[in-house]
Amino acid sequence: MKRNNNFKLWFDRLLSKSLWRQFGILFCILVVVFLLSWFFLNLSGCRWGLFCKNNNIGEWLLPLYLLIDSNALNNLYIKSVNGWALFVSSIIYVIGMFVFNGMIISIMTNAIERRVTNHNEGHIHYLKSGHYIIMGYDDMVPSIISDIFRKDNEAYVLMLTSAEVTVIRKKLMKSFTEERMKHIIINYGHRVSAEAYRDIRLESSKHVYIVGNRSKSTHDAINVECVDSICDYLQQPGISGCPKRIICVFEDLDTYSAFKTSEIFGRVRKLGIEFVPYNYYSGWAKQVFIKREYKDQNDPTASAYQYPSVYGNGMTSEDKKYVHLVFVGTTNFAVAFAMEAAHVLHFPNFISNKKLRTRITFIDRNADKEKDEFIVRNRHFFEVQSYIYRDLTSDNSKTNAVDTRALYFGRKGNYGDGEKYKKGIDYDFLDVEFQFIKGDVFSESVQAEIGQWACEHNKKQYLSIFLALSNQRENFVMGMNMPDMVYDNEVPIFIRQDRSDNFVTNLREADKDIKNDPKKNVYSVVKGRKLVEEKGKPGRYANIYPFGMNETAYSADEKSLQRAKLINYLYCTMSSDHKFQSLFVLNSMSDEQIWTEANEHWKGLSVADKWSNLYNAYIIRIKLDTLHAMRGHTCDIESLSDDEAEIMAEIEHNRWNVEKLLMGFRKPHYNEDKYEHPDHAELLTRNKKRFIHHDIRPFDKLNDIDNLDKEFSRYIPWIMDMTEKG
């Protein structure tokens, strides 16, 4: 058996690990050759020691000088030098030349090259504290970095990635200027490695973004492992401090939804860290429905483009139109957008006309199968609310509509043994409904249906079309070839794009300009044998909008987070008789005191309650649009009248019903319902911990809890004022 050469292995590892070890070995060699030089000088027989003494030269200097200069002995002691001494001095010089001219120069050159290589490959660590950390890399990272720079212009961002650092740096250079790149540090390392955490000083950072690579099938699992690894690291002895916030990206919608109600990351909360789950698709939905803007990340000087409202300028109680969102495809984008829309699109006209629900329609070739999966994933919603299914693939599709009235789960014996209760249970009281249409979007029947909806736009409905298929080209082709009624009636079309928005945006802007150009905007028709010219119409593609671009993916909504904290603060500080602190008391407190208390209350909140407050905050903008429409003006919001407070309270409860059902809560069964068994109400109320909520019911069938919703509505102006300061 061949013996292992352990010495060579040890020596090679010693050289490769650290530059200082290389210098240490060189120093040892210098000591050895210095001793050799001293030995050969003594061996030569010349009286070099006496010479050094007479000329006040240290005896250690001449042996060293000989290593550098072969003529040193001749120059300094020429009279006493013989042939043997010259031979010795030559040997010493050869050794010195090898050491000084060879090893030292090569090691210095190697040191410089090694440092450059280590820098380029991300093995040198610079940042000590106050930095932002991004773990992993995919196409949404530039938008995260841009968001950080928007909040902190002088921030330093550290990226930890196991990908090739030089490749990542080249990708980032496409999005950021050379000056910005000076504030971006890229380090090589794995996001689940505690050793990497020490190198990047994780405990001293401000925020940590756990991104990973969403194209990997194990993305979510590794990100969860990363959160656990961070908690393990921060709990080690000797580690002091921790980041303020961890933002963790989840790719799968079901995983993301589960973490809205799960306390799986309770360890993070105990460490005093704010944990924020983030989903790429839902994040884009919030940009479209809540922030209503997008921005070209490659042009920092460009202003943001505005998305249109899917509900016009606001809806009143007398409005006869309903909001209708049409999604072509049932991809992750379509499902995420539909879910977010269901959470926030609630309006006052449903109060006076229960048929005017927000309608969300999916068009898909496999809608029959996709329908079943969607219903199962949101089973508690469909226990109490009907859905519509239509098959437009057959010749007689026009008569093939089926309106299923909550038969999927609710009336199959799930509600206990109360027969009277079964018959009298509340169904179809939600203000959101889903429709599933089986068919090809390019088929004649589906095109005719879309055309009919477009003709009703701004008359019977506010129509918006979302082209959300996985293939970018298919979305673009569909967007360019909708029925003419869609373009003529200015129906907004949202086209999912993978990367740049430039083509769609430029096409829209060019066609919008036609409306204001009298030379181009000419539309002539003959009416009663007379030629009539109509002006003021935009071009064909003036209402197309891109969404889903990777480089514009991340956009943190800090305003909504602040409003959610204030909403929670109001509920946490209310009195035992369910009264909020008066506005007089709140206005007499300092803003600093309110925010300090609000942040503390937020830290101790359960994940489910955090999301409930967030969705309450998201809808505030829509409530404000509603109030402005009801008042007939758009001035700053004032205090609410009793009627306005009543309407806002019912809108809020309708939103709350949908939120609870979509987040996994369910309406209680007969033998669980505290309203049916008031003698056991106190104990039955505890079932909320098992995601059973008794207040999932129509607004007019609530007990005095509706007064709290009315009172809360009066605090909307205060919440807006607190979050708009500065």
XYZ file of C-alpha atoms in Angstrom:
726
model
C 0.000 0.000 0.000
C 1.422 3.383 -0.971
C 2.057 5.662 1.992
C 0.359 9.037 2.099
C 2.694 12.039 1.905
C 1.218 13.857 4.888
C 4.067 16.369 5.081
C 3.449 17.652 1.535
C -0.283 17.894 2.215
C 0.359 19.836 5.419
C 2.872 22.146 3.737
C 0.607 22.924 0.748
C -2.338 23.678 3.006
C -0.090 25.884 5.130
C 0.933 27.943 2.098
C -2.522 28.233 0.585
C -4.506 29.243 3.647
C -2.944 32.579 4.575
C -0.565 35.159 3.141
C 0.866 35.768 6.620
C 1.903 32.142 6.815
C 3.822 32.597 3.572
C 5.635 35.576 5.064
C 6.283 33.551 8.210
C 7.967 30.799 6.193
C 10.018 33.426 4.322
C 11.164 34.935 7.625
C 12.327 31.530 8.818
C 14.290 31.084 5.594
C 15.891 34.520 6.065
C 17.007 33.578 9.544
C 18.566 30.356 8.212
C 20.431 32.057 5.351
C 21.620 34.807 7.699
C 23.141 32.151 9.932
C 24.728 30.534 6.848
C 26.191 33.879 5.833
C 27.668 34.355 9.299
C 29.048 30.801 9.246
C 30.712 31.237 5.819
C 32.287 34.529 6.871
C 33.917 32.817 9.815
C 34.941 29.939 7.581
C 36.712 32.322 5.154
C 39.465 33.203 7.689
C 39.265 36.992 7.133
C 39.155 39.245 10.175
C 35.704 40.701 9.388
C 34.794 41.053 13.045
C 37.752 43.369 13.715
C 36.878 45.427 10.647
C 33.275 45.876 11.849
C 34.522 46.938 15.266
C 37.024 49.512 13.892
C 34.393 51.038 11.599
C 31.513 50.981 14.153
C 29.528 48.473 12.070
C 27.392 45.889 13.852
C 28.608 42.348 13.348
C 25.105 41.331 12.261
C 25.122 43.918 9.428
C 27.945 42.535 7.285
C 26.479 38.985 6.984
C 23.203 40.575 5.912
C 24.924 42.945 3.492
C 26.701 40.035 1.847
C 23.331 38.469 1.058
C 22.376 41.566 -0.900
C 25.637 42.675 -2.578
C 28.381 40.293 -3.811
C 31.039 43.077 -3.711
C 30.368 43.945 -0.119
C 33.445 42.139 1.141
C 35.687 43.751 -1.498
C 34.356 47.234 -0.891
C 34.522 47.119 2.852
C 37.595 44.973 3.489
C 39.512 44.791 0.228
C 43.023 44.533 1.757
C 42.246 41.419 3.739
C 40.263 39.564 1.115
C 41.821 36.476 -0.421
C 40.603 34.054 -3.038
C 38.858 31.859 -0.534
C 36.986 34.845 0.919
C 35.846 35.889 -2.561
C 34.540 32.384 -3.196
C 32.655 32.429 0.106
C 31.189 35.867 -0.583
C 29.991 34.647 -3.991
C 28.197 31.677 -2.431
C 26.543 33.975 0.099
C 25.472 36.342 -2.704
C 23.900 33.518 -4.724
C 21.891 32.509 -1.687
C 20.918 36.152 -1.072
C 19.946 36.680 -4.681
C 17.671 33.645 -4.513
C 16.045 34.861 -1.306
C 15.822 38.616 -1.909
C 15.518 38.875 -5.660
C 13.521 35.684 -6.033
C 11.403 34.738 -3.073
C 10.686 38.179 -1.628
C 9.725 39.736 -4.949
C 7.655 36.721 -5.975
C 5.906 36.598 -2.617
C 5.177 40.330 -2.744
C 3.861 39.969 -6.279
C 1.878 36.937 -5.222
C 0.553 38.848 -2.220
C -0.784 41.613 -4.435
C -2.278 39.170 -6.950
C -3.720 37.060 -4.155
C -5.408 40.058 -2.538
C -6.849 41.178 -5.858
C -8.105 37.646 -6.502
C -9.581 37.380 -3.002
C -11.322 40.707 -3.466
C -12.725 39.726 -6.853
C -13.865 36.349 -5.513
C -15.393 37.833 -2.355
C -13.047 36.401 0.267
C -12.081 39.703 1.919
C -14.416 41.157 4.550
C -14.626 44.911 5.047
C -17.898 45.847 6.758
C -18.131 45.736 10.534
C -21.512 47.245 11.460
C -24.512 49.218 10.243
C -24.711 47.463 6.880
C -27.533 45.674 5.048
C -27.065 41.996 4.213
C -28.571 40.182 1.227
C -28.184 36.397 1.258
C -28.325 34.715 -2.135
C -28.861 36.181 -5.570
C -31.564 36.142 -8.204
C -33.027 38.690 -10.588
C -34.991 40.546 -7.904
C -31.853 41.511 -5.926
C -31.205 44.789 -7.850
C -34.670 46.006 -6.856
C -33.929 45.182 -3.199
C -30.658 47.142 -3.365
C -32.426 50.068 -5.028
C -35.040 50.062 -2.281
C -32.282 50.141 0.361
C -30.594 53.105 -1.340
C -33.922 54.943 -1.553
C -34.266 54.703 2.224
C -30.576 55.232 3.048
C -28.560 56.953 0.346
C -25.233 56.310 2.118
C -25.957 52.681 2.985
C -23.493 49.857 2.454
C -24.942 46.622 1.110
C -23.210 43.285 1.622
C -24.195 40.371 -0.583
C -23.474 36.821 0.567
C -23.649 34.379 -2.344
C -22.360 30.933 -3.250
C -22.495 31.822 -6.953
C -19.439 33.085 -8.815
C -18.804 36.559 -7.426
C -17.361 38.018 -10.640
C -20.494 37.009 -12.543
C -22.768 38.585 -9.906
C -20.717 41.780 -9.958
C -21.084 42.070 -13.745
C -24.848 41.603 -13.442
C -25.117 44.330 -10.816
C -23.028 46.704 -12.926
C -25.844 46.654 -15.493
C -28.182 48.200 -12.911
C -25.928 50.466 -10.854
C -23.405 53.191 -11.555
C -19.751 52.889 -10.648
C -20.334 55.234 -7.702
C -23.170 53.031 -6.404
C -21.079 49.893 -6.856
C -18.607 51.320 -4.331
C -21.325 50.806 -1.700
C -22.029 47.197 -2.723
C -19.728 44.527 -1.278
C -20.007 40.942 -2.546
C -18.719 38.098 -0.367
C -18.588 34.424 -1.159
C -20.350 32.134 1.317
C -23.373 29.954 1.983
C -26.439 31.426 3.633
C -26.720 28.552 6.125
C -23.096 28.720 7.288
C -22.408 30.096 10.779
C -18.778 30.687 9.773
C -19.973 33.014 7.026
C -22.146 34.882 9.557
C -19.056 35.687 11.625
C -17.181 36.977 8.587
C -19.981 39.328 7.529
C -20.746 40.472 11.115
C -24.396 39.473 10.830
C -25.171 40.480 14.428
C -24.075 44.075 13.707
C -26.132 44.545 10.539
C -29.348 46.580 10.242
C -31.543 44.364 8.063
C -31.046 40.886 6.614
C -32.721 39.901 3.316
C -32.835 36.132 2.807
C -33.344 35.803 -0.954
C -31.683 32.631 -2.248
C -32.363 31.667 -5.844
C -36.067 31.296 -6.626
C -35.370 29.056 -9.633
C -34.199 26.261 -7.304
C -36.835 23.738 -6.210
C -35.496 23.717 -2.644
C -35.576 27.514 -2.349
C -38.178 27.845 0.420
C -36.825 24.949 2.482
C -33.287 26.363 2.444
C -34.550 29.813 3.370
C -36.368 28.346 6.378
C -33.161 26.530 7.329
C -31.314 29.833 6.951
C -33.642 31.553 9.434
C -33.062 28.742 11.937
C -29.291 28.955 11.393
C -29.349 32.698 12.029
C -31.259 32.165 15.281
C -28.753 29.484 16.350
C -25.871 31.821 15.592
C -27.342 34.808 17.443
C -27.962 32.661 20.535
C -24.346 31.540 20.780
C -22.293 32.744 23.781
C -20.238 35.808 22.968
C -22.573 37.042 20.211
C -24.143 40.339 21.178
C -26.606 42.349 19.167
C -28.896 41.355 16.305
C -30.382 42.868 13.139
C -33.609 44.825 13.491
C -35.448 43.006 10.723
C -35.251 39.798 8.695
C -37.023 39.820 5.324
C -37.387 36.275 3.991
C -38.444 35.569 0.411
C -40.774 32.638 -0.252
C -41.446 31.449 -3.784
C -44.346 29.062 -3.204
C -47.709 30.728 -2.593
C -48.874 28.007 -0.213
C -45.696 28.337 1.859
C -46.133 32.085 1.930
C -49.774 31.783 2.993
C -48.909 29.279 5.716
C -46.416 31.683 7.266
C -49.128 34.342 7.518
C -50.715 32.377 10.334
C -47.928 30.115 11.596
C -45.682 30.895 14.565
C -42.866 28.768 13.152
C -40.498 31.726 13.496
C -41.307 32.494 17.117
C -37.599 32.301 17.919
C -37.023 35.340 15.721
C -39.607 37.316 17.653
C -38.086 36.287 21.001
C -34.759 37.681 19.834
C -36.466 41.027 19.286
C -36.175 40.821 15.485
C -39.042 41.799 13.217
C -39.718 38.967 10.741
C -41.266 39.861 7.372
C -42.153 37.131 4.838
C -42.095 38.311 1.226
C -43.496 36.774 -1.929
C -42.497 37.944 -5.399
C -45.972 37.553 -6.890
C -47.898 39.077 -3.988
C -45.373 41.893 -3.844
C -46.196 42.779 -7.430
C -49.917 42.633 -6.664
C -49.442 45.243 -3.930
C -47.571 47.463 -6.396
C -50.503 47.304 -8.822
C -53.398 47.567 -6.350
C -51.977 49.553 -3.413
C -48.942 51.632 -4.431
C -50.116 51.783 -8.049
C -46.713 52.575 -9.548
C -43.599 51.037 -11.045
C -40.179 52.469 -11.831
C -37.352 51.712 -14.243
C -34.528 50.584 -11.932
C -31.901 51.059 -14.631
C -32.619 54.787 -14.770
C -32.394 56.319 -11.269
C -33.400 59.732 -12.618
C -36.632 58.472 -14.190
C -39.904 59.228 -12.454
C -42.281 56.439 -11.477
C -45.027 55.380 -13.889
C -48.532 55.267 -12.464
C -50.846 52.267 -12.677
C -54.529 53.051 -13.193
C -57.064 52.351 -10.476
C -59.104 49.212 -11.182
C -62.149 50.906 -9.598
C -62.106 54.274 -11.340
C -61.869 57.400 -9.204
C -63.707 55.852 -6.285
C -67.118 54.306 -5.757
C -70.117 55.582 -3.823
C -73.004 53.751 -2.170
C -75.187 54.584 -5.191
C -72.704 53.331 -7.776
C -74.340 50.742 -10.067
C -71.076 49.287 -11.350
C -69.037 46.435 -9.941
C -65.289 45.799 -10.184
C -64.370 42.959 -12.526
C -60.826 41.572 -12.775
C -60.153 39.042 -15.552
C -57.044 36.848 -15.337
C -55.948 34.891 -18.389
C -54.248 31.802 -16.989
C -54.059 30.412 -13.458
C -50.333 30.907 -12.920
C -48.727 32.002 -9.655
C -49.073 35.599 -10.780
C -52.785 35.219 -11.500
C -53.548 33.443 -8.229
C -51.480 35.861 -6.124
C -53.079 38.896 -7.773
C -56.541 37.415 -7.316
C -55.940 36.732 -3.628
C -54.574 40.208 -2.940
C -57.467 41.756 -4.866
C -59.953 39.798 -2.766
C -58.291 41.175 0.363
C -58.441 44.862 -0.577
C -61.153 45.535 -3.193
C -64.225 46.238 -1.069
C -66.709 49.007 -1.834
C -69.822 50.681 -0.390
C -72.274 49.906 -3.208
C -72.450 46.268 -2.064
C -74.143 47.537 1.103
C -77.142 48.791 -0.865
C -77.085 46.134 -3.610
C -75.816 42.684 -2.603
C -75.357 41.701 -6.265
C -72.605 44.260 -6.838
C -69.709 42.111 -5.731
C -66.100 42.405 -6.789
C -65.832 39.650 -9.394
C -62.569 37.831 -10.071
C -62.567 35.712 -13.249
C -60.036 33.099 -14.342
C -59.925 32.071 -18.015
C -58.004 28.873 -18.617
C -58.056 25.869 -20.951
C -58.031 23.645 -17.852
C -60.324 25.774 -15.713
C -62.331 22.724 -14.600
C -59.263 21.237 -12.880
C -57.746 24.537 -11.778
C -61.084 25.461 -10.229
C -61.077 22.397 -7.990
C -57.549 23.052 -6.768
C -58.270 26.719 -6.077
C -61.413 25.877 -4.120
C -59.672 23.243 -2.023
C -56.871 25.664 -1.183
C -59.486 28.190 -0.005
C -62.141 25.778 1.193
C -63.478 27.895 4.054
C -64.174 30.802 1.713
C -66.251 28.582 -0.569
C -68.125 27.064 2.348
C -70.072 30.307 2.611
C -69.765 31.883 -0.840
C -70.899 30.635 -4.236
C -68.773 30.618 -7.362
C -69.566 30.623 -11.088
C -68.281 28.030 -13.538
C -68.772 28.270 -17.301
C -67.571 26.003 -20.080
C -67.060 27.988 -23.291
C -65.469 25.153 -25.237
C -68.710 23.627 -26.541
C -70.945 24.904 -29.319
C -73.835 25.667 -26.976
C -71.567 27.378 -24.450
C -73.832 30.402 -24.179
C -76.406 28.308 -22.323
C -73.842 26.330 -20.368
C -73.425 28.736 -17.433
C -73.585 27.146 -13.996
C -73.982 29.223 -10.841
C -73.084 26.918 -7.982
C -74.531 28.059 -4.671
C -72.083 26.998 -1.959
C -72.612 23.298 -2.631
C -68.942 22.372 -2.604
C -68.444 21.979 1.141
C -70.970 23.846 3.214
C -74.141 21.853 2.653
C -72.687 18.381 2.897
C -73.213 17.917 6.613
C -70.284 19.900 7.961
C -72.337 22.117 10.216
C -73.386 19.808 13.019
C -76.717 18.395 14.016
C -78.917 21.488 13.911
C -81.248 21.018 10.926
C -82.780 24.428 11.452
C -79.307 25.906 11.592
C -78.363 24.226 8.330
C -81.301 25.757 6.528
C -80.911 29.179 8.045
C -77.131 29.503 7.840
C -75.831 32.590 6.122
C -74.556 32.007 2.599
C -73.374 34.388 -0.087
C -72.882 37.290 2.319
C -69.341 38.080 1.106
C -68.745 41.002 -1.272
C -66.236 39.074 -3.427
C -66.992 36.220 -5.814
C -64.948 34.047 -8.179
C -65.765 32.941 -11.705
C -63.993 30.164 -13.631
C -64.281 30.016 -17.420
C -62.990 27.043 -19.352
C -61.793 28.033 -22.803
C -58.981 29.290 -24.993
C -58.604 33.064 -24.847
C -58.215 33.155 -28.650
C -61.381 31.151 -29.255
C -64.400 32.895 -30.759
C -66.589 32.308 -27.704
C -64.090 33.703 -25.192
C -63.244 36.678 -27.448
C -66.949 37.445 -27.741
C -67.327 37.270 -23.960
C -64.403 39.648 -23.396
C -65.839 42.008 -26.011
C -69.198 42.023 -24.221
C -67.530 42.838 -20.902
C -65.582 45.651 -22.576
C -68.825 47.181 -23.868
C -70.078 47.258 -20.274
C -66.895 48.953 -19.019
C -67.781 52.165 -17.149
C -71.474 51.353 -17.622
C -72.076 48.184 -15.634
C -68.585 47.280 -14.509
C -65.016 48.474 -14.050
C -63.177 45.937 -16.193
C -59.441 45.187 -15.998
C -57.673 42.409 -17.909
C -54.522 40.712 -16.606
C -52.492 38.631 -19.055
C -50.547 36.448 -16.655
C -49.371 33.392 -18.579
C -45.849 32.097 -17.943
C -44.712 32.846 -21.489
C -43.922 36.539 -21.959
C -44.448 36.413 -25.716
C -47.936 34.899 -25.369
C -48.908 37.684 -22.987
C -47.652 40.312 -25.406
C -49.421 38.737 -28.379
C -52.680 38.641 -26.430
C -52.243 42.235 -25.321
C -51.814 43.381 -28.920
C -54.792 41.384 -30.222
C -57.710 41.942 -27.883
C -61.184 42.622 -29.319
C -61.549 46.170 -30.647
C -64.118 46.962 -27.952
C -61.403 46.547 -25.323
C -59.250 49.307 -26.855
C -62.176 51.541 -27.846
C -63.579 51.550 -24.317
C -60.132 52.161 -22.775
C -60.099 48.995 -20.696
C -56.761 48.756 -18.816
C -54.726 45.731 -19.896
C -51.926 44.525 -17.631
C -49.284 42.512 -19.490
C -46.879 40.329 -17.549
C -43.262 40.849 -18.694
C -40.188 38.967 -17.473
C -37.681 41.767 -17.682
C -37.712 45.199 -19.228
C -40.928 47.192 -19.352
C -39.555 49.484 -22.071
C -41.448 48.182 -25.072
C -44.887 48.134 -23.425
C -44.290 51.458 -21.664
C -43.017 53.231 -24.772
C -45.875 51.866 -26.851
C -48.401 53.129 -24.303
C -46.802 56.560 -23.994
C -46.711 56.980 -27.783
C -50.397 56.134 -28.142
C -51.384 58.335 -25.195
C -49.821 61.302 -26.976
C -52.244 60.834 -29.857
C -55.074 62.044 -27.633
C -53.470 65.482 -27.290
C -52.271 65.816 -30.890
C -54.983 67.385 -33.082
C -53.198 66.277 -36.253
C -53.183 62.624 -35.269
C -56.338 62.373 -33.190
C -58.973 62.385 -35.889
C -61.784 59.855 -35.903
C -64.506 60.385 -38.513
C -67.900 58.726 -38.870
C -71.013 59.457 -40.919
C -74.153 60.197 -38.918
C -77.346 61.090 -40.768
C -75.396 61.579 -44.016
C -73.115 64.065 -42.259
C -69.438 63.570 -41.530
C -68.746 63.880 -37.839
C -65.241 64.077 -36.384
C -64.658 62.851 -32.849
C -61.569 63.942 -30.968
C -59.996 63.206 -27.635
C -59.680 59.455 -27.973
C -56.318 57.889 -27.138
C -54.524 55.474 -29.415
C -55.122 51.741 -29.539
C -52.470 50.809 -26.957
C -52.811 53.798 -24.641
C -54.033 51.613 -21.771
C -51.554 48.742 -21.677
C -49.319 48.388 -18.624
C -46.446 45.996 -17.859
C -46.044 44.147 -14.585
C -43.941 41.317 -13.182
C -40.522 42.601 -14.290
C -37.800 40.921 -12.257
C -35.652 44.015 -11.854
C -38.615 46.002 -10.435
C -39.885 43.246 -8.193
C -39.161 44.421 -4.659
C -40.885 47.516 -3.344
C -41.300 47.714 0.419
C -44.447 49.550 1.543
C -43.214 51.253 4.709
C -46.251 53.547 4.904
C -48.645 50.612 5.119
C -46.449 48.964 7.762
C -46.525 52.146 9.840
C -50.299 52.364 9.507
C -50.650 48.729 10.542
C -48.633 49.436 13.683
C -50.878 52.388 14.542
C -54.003 50.291 13.969
C -52.664 47.662 16.315
C -51.698 50.382 18.804
C -55.296 51.624 18.910
C -56.631 48.150 19.692
C -53.898 47.361 22.230
C -54.516 50.556 24.195
C -58.316 50.561 24.215
C -60.163 50.391 27.515
C -61.849 47.350 29.024
C -65.220 48.554 27.680
C -63.797 48.565 24.116
C -63.189 52.292 23.771
C -60.172 53.665 21.945
C -58.106 56.442 23.462
C -59.698 59.741 22.525
C -58.186 61.789 19.735
C -57.654 64.559 22.291
C -55.437 62.242 24.363
C -53.554 60.978 21.306
C -52.935 64.496 19.990
C -51.576 65.556 23.372
C -48.947 62.787 23.287
C -45.627 63.201 21.512
C -45.159 61.348 18.237
C -42.035 59.725 19.642
C -43.964 58.248 22.568
C -46.713 56.898 20.307
C -44.252 55.282 17.882
C -42.190 53.776 20.706
C -45.280 52.177 22.239
C -46.634 51.127 18.832
C -43.374 49.356 17.948
C -43.322 47.546 21.296
C -46.913 46.335 20.909
C -46.112 45.187 17.362
C -43.207 43.037 18.509
C -45.432 40.944 20.743
C -48.152 40.432 18.147
C -48.919 37.040 16.608
C -48.189 36.535 12.907
C -51.884 36.214 12.023
C -52.759 39.461 13.829
C -49.890 41.276 12.122
C -51.261 40.323 8.721
C -54.773 41.296 9.764
C -53.558 44.773 10.650
C -51.530 44.978 7.435
C -54.526 44.175 5.244
C -56.525 46.725 7.207
C -53.791 49.247 6.389
C -53.670 48.294 2.698
C -57.329 49.147 2.178
C -57.062 52.628 3.731
C -56.181 54.177 0.368
C -59.294 52.628 -1.173
C -61.406 53.864 1.736
C -60.060 57.367 1.200
C -60.944 57.212 -2.510
C -64.414 56.078 -1.463
C -64.826 58.968 0.969
C -63.630 61.477 -1.622
C -66.089 60.078 -4.181
C -68.924 60.196 -1.659
C -68.105 63.819 -0.810
C -67.640 64.830 -4.411
C -64.180 66.296 -3.918
C -60.589 65.187 -3.395
C -59.416 67.497 -0.636
C -57.642 66.254 2.480
C -59.711 63.872 4.535
C -61.672 65.419 7.385
C -63.465 63.893 10.339
C -66.150 61.365 9.412
C -69.872 61.887 9.853
C -72.041 59.213 11.472
C -73.236 57.955 8.073
C -69.697 57.814 6.707
C -68.485 55.978 9.808
C -71.288 53.452 9.388
C -70.396 52.814 5.748
C -66.657 52.539 6.489
C -67.413 50.117 9.322
C -69.411 47.803 7.063
C -66.729 47.954 4.356
C -64.173 47.048 7.000
C -66.209 44.076 8.220
C -66.732 42.815 4.673
C -62.972 43.027 4.160
C -62.350 41.315 7.483
C -64.697 38.426 6.584
C -62.773 37.712 3.377
C -59.408 38.116 5.096
C -60.200 35.599 7.809
C -61.600 33.015 5.402
C -58.685 33.284 2.974
C -56.155 33.071 5.802
C -57.562 29.754 7.000
C -60.183 30.729 9.575
C -63.637 29.236 9.189
C -67.179 29.978 10.199
C -68.163 27.930 13.287
C -70.334 24.857 12.996
C -73.659 24.757 14.805
C -72.280 23.084 17.902
C -69.367 25.567 18.021
C -71.295 28.810 17.514
C -71.433 31.088 20.548
C -74.344 32.995 19.008
C -76.382 29.770 18.914
C -75.279 28.801 22.439
C -74.981 32.070 24.406
C -74.780 30.202 27.732
C -71.382 28.822 26.656
C -70.195 31.883 24.751
C -67.134 32.539 26.904
C -65.694 29.047 26.480
C -66.641 28.759 22.805
C -64.818 32.023 22.097
C -61.566 30.230 22.899
C -61.968 28.308 19.654
C -60.379 31.281 17.889
C -57.026 29.702 18.729
C -58.085 26.856 16.433
C -58.910 29.309 13.630
C -62.663 29.281 14.245
C -64.089 32.798 14.399
C -67.665 33.547 15.426
C -67.826 36.987 13.855
C -67.551 35.658 10.299
C -71.116 36.644 9.441
C -73.041 39.532 7.846
C -72.500 42.955 9.370
C -76.124 43.302 10.491
C -75.875 40.049 12.471
C -72.976 41.104 14.637
C -73.350 41.979 18.282
C -71.963 45.226 19.672
C -68.603 44.505 18.008
C -69.866 46.564 15.056
C -69.649 49.687 17.219
C -65.896 49.140 17.457
C -65.636 49.103 13.649
C -67.584 52.374 13.510
C -65.372 53.989 16.121
C -62.215 52.802 14.377
C -63.289 54.466 11.119
C -63.135 57.862 12.821
C -59.411 57.350 13.441
C -58.491 57.032 9.753
C -57.636 60.785 9.467
C -55.375 60.504 12.545
C -53.621 57.442 11.134
C -53.025 59.206 7.828
C -51.741 62.321 9.551
C -49.303 60.327 11.695
C -47.862 58.423 8.714
C -47.621 61.376 6.334
C -45.511 63.519 8.658
C -41.973 64.117 7.502
